[in-house]
mmCIF file of C-alpha atoms in Angstrom:
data_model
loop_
_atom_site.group_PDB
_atom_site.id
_atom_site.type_symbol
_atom_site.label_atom_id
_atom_site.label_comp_id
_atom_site.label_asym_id
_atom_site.label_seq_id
_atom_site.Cartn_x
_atom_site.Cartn_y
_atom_site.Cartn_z
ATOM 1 C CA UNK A 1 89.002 95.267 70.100
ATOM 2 C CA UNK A 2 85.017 95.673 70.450
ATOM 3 C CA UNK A 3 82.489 95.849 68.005
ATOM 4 C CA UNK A 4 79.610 98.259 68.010
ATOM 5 C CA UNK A 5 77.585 94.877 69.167
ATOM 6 C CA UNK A 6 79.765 94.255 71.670
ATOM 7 C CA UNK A 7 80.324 97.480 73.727
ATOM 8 C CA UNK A 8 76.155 97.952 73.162
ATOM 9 C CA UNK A 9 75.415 94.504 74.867
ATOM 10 C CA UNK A 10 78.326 96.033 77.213
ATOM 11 C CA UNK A 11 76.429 98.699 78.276
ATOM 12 C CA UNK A 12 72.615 96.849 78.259
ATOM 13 C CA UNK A 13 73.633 93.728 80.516
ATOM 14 C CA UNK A 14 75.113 96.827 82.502
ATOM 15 C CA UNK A 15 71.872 98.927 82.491
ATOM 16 C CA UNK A 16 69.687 95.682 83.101
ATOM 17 C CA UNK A 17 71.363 93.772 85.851
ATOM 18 C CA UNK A 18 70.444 91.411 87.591
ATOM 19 C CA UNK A 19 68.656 89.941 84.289
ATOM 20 C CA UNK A 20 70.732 88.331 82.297
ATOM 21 C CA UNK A 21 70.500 88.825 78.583
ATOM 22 C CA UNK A 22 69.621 86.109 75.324
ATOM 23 C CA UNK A 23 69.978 87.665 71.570
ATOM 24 C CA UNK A 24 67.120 86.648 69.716
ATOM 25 C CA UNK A 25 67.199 88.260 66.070
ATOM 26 C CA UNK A 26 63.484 87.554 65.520
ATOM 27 C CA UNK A 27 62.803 90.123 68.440
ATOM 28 C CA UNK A 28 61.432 92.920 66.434
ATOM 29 C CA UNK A 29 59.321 90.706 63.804
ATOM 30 C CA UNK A 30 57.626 89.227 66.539
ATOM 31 C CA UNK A 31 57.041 92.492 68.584
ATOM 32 C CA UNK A 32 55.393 93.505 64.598
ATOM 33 C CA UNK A 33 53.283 90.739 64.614
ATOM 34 C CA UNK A 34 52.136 91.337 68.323
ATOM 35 C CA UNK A 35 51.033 94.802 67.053
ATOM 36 C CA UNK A 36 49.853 94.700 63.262
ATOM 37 C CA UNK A 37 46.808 93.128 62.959
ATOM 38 C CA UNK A 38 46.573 89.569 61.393
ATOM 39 C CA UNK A 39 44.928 90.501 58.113
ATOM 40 C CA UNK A 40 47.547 93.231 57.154
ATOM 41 C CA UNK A 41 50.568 91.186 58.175
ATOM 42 C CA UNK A 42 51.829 89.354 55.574
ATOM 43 C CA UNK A 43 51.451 92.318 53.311
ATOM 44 C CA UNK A 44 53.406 94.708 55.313
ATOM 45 C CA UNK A 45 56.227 92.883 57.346
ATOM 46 C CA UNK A 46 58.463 93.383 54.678
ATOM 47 C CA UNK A 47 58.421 97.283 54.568
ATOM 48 C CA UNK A 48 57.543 97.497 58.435
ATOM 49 C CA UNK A 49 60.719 95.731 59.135
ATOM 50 C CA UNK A 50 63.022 97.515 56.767
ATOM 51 C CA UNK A 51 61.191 100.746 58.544
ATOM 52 C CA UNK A 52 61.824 100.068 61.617
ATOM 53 C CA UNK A 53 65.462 99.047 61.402
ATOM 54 C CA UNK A 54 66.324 102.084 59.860
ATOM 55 C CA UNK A 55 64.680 104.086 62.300
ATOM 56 C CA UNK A 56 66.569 102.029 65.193
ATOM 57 C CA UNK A 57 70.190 102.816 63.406
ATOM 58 C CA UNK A 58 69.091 106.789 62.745
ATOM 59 C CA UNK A 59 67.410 106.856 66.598
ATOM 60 C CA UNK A 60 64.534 108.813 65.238
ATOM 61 C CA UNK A 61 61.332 108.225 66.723
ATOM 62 C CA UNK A 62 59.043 111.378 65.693
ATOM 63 C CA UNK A 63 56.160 110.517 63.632
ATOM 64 C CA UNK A 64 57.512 113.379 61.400
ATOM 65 C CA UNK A 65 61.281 111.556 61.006
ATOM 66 C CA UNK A 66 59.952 108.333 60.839
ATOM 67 C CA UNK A 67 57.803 109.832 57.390
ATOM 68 C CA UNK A 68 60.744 110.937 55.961
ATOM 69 C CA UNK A 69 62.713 107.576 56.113
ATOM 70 C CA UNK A 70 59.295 105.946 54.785
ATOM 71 C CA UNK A 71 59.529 108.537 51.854
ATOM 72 C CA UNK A 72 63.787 108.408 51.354
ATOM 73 C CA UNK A 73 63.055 104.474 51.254
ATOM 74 C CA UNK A 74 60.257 103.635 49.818
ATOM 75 C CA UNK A 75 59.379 101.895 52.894
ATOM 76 C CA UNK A 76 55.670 102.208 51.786
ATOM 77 C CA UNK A 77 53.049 99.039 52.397
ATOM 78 C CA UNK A 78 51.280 97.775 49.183
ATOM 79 C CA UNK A 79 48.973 100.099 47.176
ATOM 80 C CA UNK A 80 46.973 97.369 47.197
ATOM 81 C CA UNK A 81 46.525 96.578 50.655
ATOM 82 C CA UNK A 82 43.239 97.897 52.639
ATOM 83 C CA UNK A 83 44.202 99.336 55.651
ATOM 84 C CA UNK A 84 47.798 99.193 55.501
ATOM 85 C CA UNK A 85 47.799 103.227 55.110
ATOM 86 C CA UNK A 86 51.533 105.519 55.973
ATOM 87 C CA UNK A 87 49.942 106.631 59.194
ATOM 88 C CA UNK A 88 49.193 103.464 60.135
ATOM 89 C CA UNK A 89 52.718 102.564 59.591
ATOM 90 C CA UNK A 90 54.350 105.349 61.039
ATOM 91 C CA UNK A 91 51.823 104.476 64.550
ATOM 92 C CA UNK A 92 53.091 100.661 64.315
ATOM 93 C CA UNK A 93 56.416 101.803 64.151
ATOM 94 C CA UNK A 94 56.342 104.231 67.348
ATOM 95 C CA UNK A 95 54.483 101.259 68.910
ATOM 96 C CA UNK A 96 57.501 98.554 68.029
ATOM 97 C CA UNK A 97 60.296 101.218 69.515
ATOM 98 C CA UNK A 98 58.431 101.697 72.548
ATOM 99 C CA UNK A 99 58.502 98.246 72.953
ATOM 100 C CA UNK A 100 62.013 97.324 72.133
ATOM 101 C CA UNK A 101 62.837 99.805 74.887
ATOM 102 C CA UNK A 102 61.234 98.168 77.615
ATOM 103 C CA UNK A 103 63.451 96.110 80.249
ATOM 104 C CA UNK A 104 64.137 93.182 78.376
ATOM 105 C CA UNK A 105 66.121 89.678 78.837
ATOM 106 C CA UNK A 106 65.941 89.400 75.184
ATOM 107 C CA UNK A 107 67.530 91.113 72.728
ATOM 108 C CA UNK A 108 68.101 91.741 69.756
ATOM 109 C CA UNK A 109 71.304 92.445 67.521
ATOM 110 C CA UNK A 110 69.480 96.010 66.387
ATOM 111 C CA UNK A 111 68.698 96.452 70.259
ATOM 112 C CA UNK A 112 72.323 95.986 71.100
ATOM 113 C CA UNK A 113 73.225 99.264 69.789
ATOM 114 C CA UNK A 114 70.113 100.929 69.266
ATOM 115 C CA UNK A 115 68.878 100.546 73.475
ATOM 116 C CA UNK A 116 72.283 102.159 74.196
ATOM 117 C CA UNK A 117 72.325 104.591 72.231
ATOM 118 C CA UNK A 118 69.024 105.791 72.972
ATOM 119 C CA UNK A 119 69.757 106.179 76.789
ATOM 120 C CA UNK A 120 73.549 107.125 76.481
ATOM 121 C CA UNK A 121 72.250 110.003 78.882
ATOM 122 C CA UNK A 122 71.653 107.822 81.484
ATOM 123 C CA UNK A 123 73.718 104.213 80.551
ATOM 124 C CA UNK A 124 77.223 103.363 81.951
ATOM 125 C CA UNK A 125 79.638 102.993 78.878
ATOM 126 C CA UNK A 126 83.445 101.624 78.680
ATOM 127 C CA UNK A 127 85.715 104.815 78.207
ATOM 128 C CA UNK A 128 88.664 104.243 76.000
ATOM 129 C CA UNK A 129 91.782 106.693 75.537
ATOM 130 C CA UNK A 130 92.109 106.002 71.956
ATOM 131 C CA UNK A 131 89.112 104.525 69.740
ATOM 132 C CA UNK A 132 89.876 103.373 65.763
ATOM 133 C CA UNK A 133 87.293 103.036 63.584
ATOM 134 C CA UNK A 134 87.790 101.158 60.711
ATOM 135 C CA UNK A 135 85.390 101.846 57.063
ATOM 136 C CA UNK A 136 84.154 104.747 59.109
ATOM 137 C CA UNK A 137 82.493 105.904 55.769
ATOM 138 C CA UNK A 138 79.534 103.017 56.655
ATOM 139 C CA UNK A 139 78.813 104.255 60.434
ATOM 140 C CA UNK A 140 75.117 104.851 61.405
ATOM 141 C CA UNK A 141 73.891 107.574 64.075
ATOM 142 C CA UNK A 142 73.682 104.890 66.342
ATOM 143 C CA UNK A 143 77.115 103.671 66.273
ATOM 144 C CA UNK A 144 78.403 106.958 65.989
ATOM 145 C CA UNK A 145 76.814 108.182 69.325
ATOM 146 C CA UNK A 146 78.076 104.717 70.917
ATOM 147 C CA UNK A 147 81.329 105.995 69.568
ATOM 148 C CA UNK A 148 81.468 109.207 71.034
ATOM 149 C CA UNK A 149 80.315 107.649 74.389
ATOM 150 C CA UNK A 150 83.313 105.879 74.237
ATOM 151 C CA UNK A 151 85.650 108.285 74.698
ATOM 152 C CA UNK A 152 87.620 109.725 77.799
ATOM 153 C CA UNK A 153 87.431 113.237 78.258
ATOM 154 C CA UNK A 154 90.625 113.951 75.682
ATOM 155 C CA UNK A 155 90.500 110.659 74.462
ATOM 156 C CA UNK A 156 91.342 110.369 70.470
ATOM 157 C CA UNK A 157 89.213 109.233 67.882
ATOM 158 C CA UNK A 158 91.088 107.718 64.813
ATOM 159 C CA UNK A 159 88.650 107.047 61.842
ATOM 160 C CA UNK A 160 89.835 105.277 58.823
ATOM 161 C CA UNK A 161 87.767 105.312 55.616
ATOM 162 C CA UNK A 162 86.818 106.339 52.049
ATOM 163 C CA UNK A 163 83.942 108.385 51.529
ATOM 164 C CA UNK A 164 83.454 106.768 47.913
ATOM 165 C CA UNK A 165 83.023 103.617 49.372
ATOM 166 C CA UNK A 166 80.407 103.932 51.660
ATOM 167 C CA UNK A 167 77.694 101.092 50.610
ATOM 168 C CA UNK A 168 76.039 100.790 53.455
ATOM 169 C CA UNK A 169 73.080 103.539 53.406
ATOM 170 C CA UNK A 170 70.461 100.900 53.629
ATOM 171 C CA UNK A 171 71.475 99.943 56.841
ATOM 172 C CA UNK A 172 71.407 103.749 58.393
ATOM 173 C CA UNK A 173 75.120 104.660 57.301
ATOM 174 C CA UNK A 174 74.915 108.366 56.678
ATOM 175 C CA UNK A 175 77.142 109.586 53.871
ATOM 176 C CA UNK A 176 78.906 112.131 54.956
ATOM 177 C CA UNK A 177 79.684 110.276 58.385
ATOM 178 C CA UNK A 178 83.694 111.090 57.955
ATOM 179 C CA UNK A 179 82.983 115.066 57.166
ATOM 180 C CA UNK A 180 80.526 116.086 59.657
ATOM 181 C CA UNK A 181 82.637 113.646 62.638
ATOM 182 C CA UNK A 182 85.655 115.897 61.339
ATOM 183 C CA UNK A 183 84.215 118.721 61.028
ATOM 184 C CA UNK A 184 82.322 118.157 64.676
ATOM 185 C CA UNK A 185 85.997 117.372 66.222
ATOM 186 C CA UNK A 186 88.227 119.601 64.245
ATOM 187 C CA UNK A 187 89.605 116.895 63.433
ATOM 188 C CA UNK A 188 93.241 116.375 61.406
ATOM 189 C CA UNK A 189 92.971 114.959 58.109
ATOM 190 C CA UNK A 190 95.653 112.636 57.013
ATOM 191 C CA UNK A 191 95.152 111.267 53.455
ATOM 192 C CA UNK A 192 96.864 108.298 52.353
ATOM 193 C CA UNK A 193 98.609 108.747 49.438
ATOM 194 C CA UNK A 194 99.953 105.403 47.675
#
């Protein structure tokens, strides 16, 4: 039994030997406050944060996706803050992801599935015969490429979830994670009927 955490630091202490790895979960507020200028800080941290997690969890980095998850969220900065502009944002944001993907001994618990999943191309993952998923309904496009990693060649994918529970779209869950993974894997449905 791994969680998504678990298999991610996994495959990063893997990808970044010989260093050996610390979590720190302040790592992306302080990379923020290395970038966005003192002034406009305080103002925007909050949104700039939320921004960038979500971006992290969806592993979008185009200035274009990055927009859209500003404008699905209502990740914007103040009205009332001079200089704090969407652009501005959206560059801060690029900025903090480039940095979070640099060789690292520190961490963070975003990183931890976000680093892998970025560079599944090139990372070594554990390979598993059978993987279950449990609330599969609240899965992000991170986790659900570490997932897919995960599997042998053949291997079986169990999911187990209910679409009308998924609560979890602030975090990057995507709501239609169980129908597009079944419909991706022609996959067998097997309700549970009570």
């Amino acid at each position: 039994v791994k969680s998504f955490n678990q298999m991610g630091f996994a495959a990063l202490s893997e990808m970044r030997k010989p260093m050996r790895l610390s979590v720190d979960a302040g790592k992306q507020r302080q990379i923020l406050r290395d970038i966005v200028p003192k002034d406009l800080r305080e103002s925007v941290e909050g949104p700039l944060l939320r921004l960038l997690a979500m971006c992290m969890a969806r592993v979008i980095e185009t200035p274009e996706d990055i927009e859209a998850t500003m404008d699905e969220f209502d990740f914007y900065p103040p009205d009332n803050v001079q200089g704090a502009t969407p652009q501005r944002m959206v560059a801060w944001v690029q900025d903090a992801l480039y940095i979070t993907r640099q060789p690292s001994s520190v961490v963070s618990y975003d990183d931890q599935v976000y680093i892998p999943a970025y560079y599944i191309r090139t990372i070594k993952m554990p390979k598993f015969d059978h993987v279950l998923v449990d609330e599969y309904q609240d899965v992000n496009p991170a986790q659900k490429i570490l997932i897919q990693a995960s599997l042998k060649p053949g291997g079986k994918l169990t999911m187990v979830g209910d679409p009308a529970q998924a609560i979890y779209a602030f975090r990057g869950a995507m709501s239609n994670a169980m129908e597009t993974t079944c419909k991706e894997l022609n996959a067998e449905i097997l309700p549970l009927n009570c």
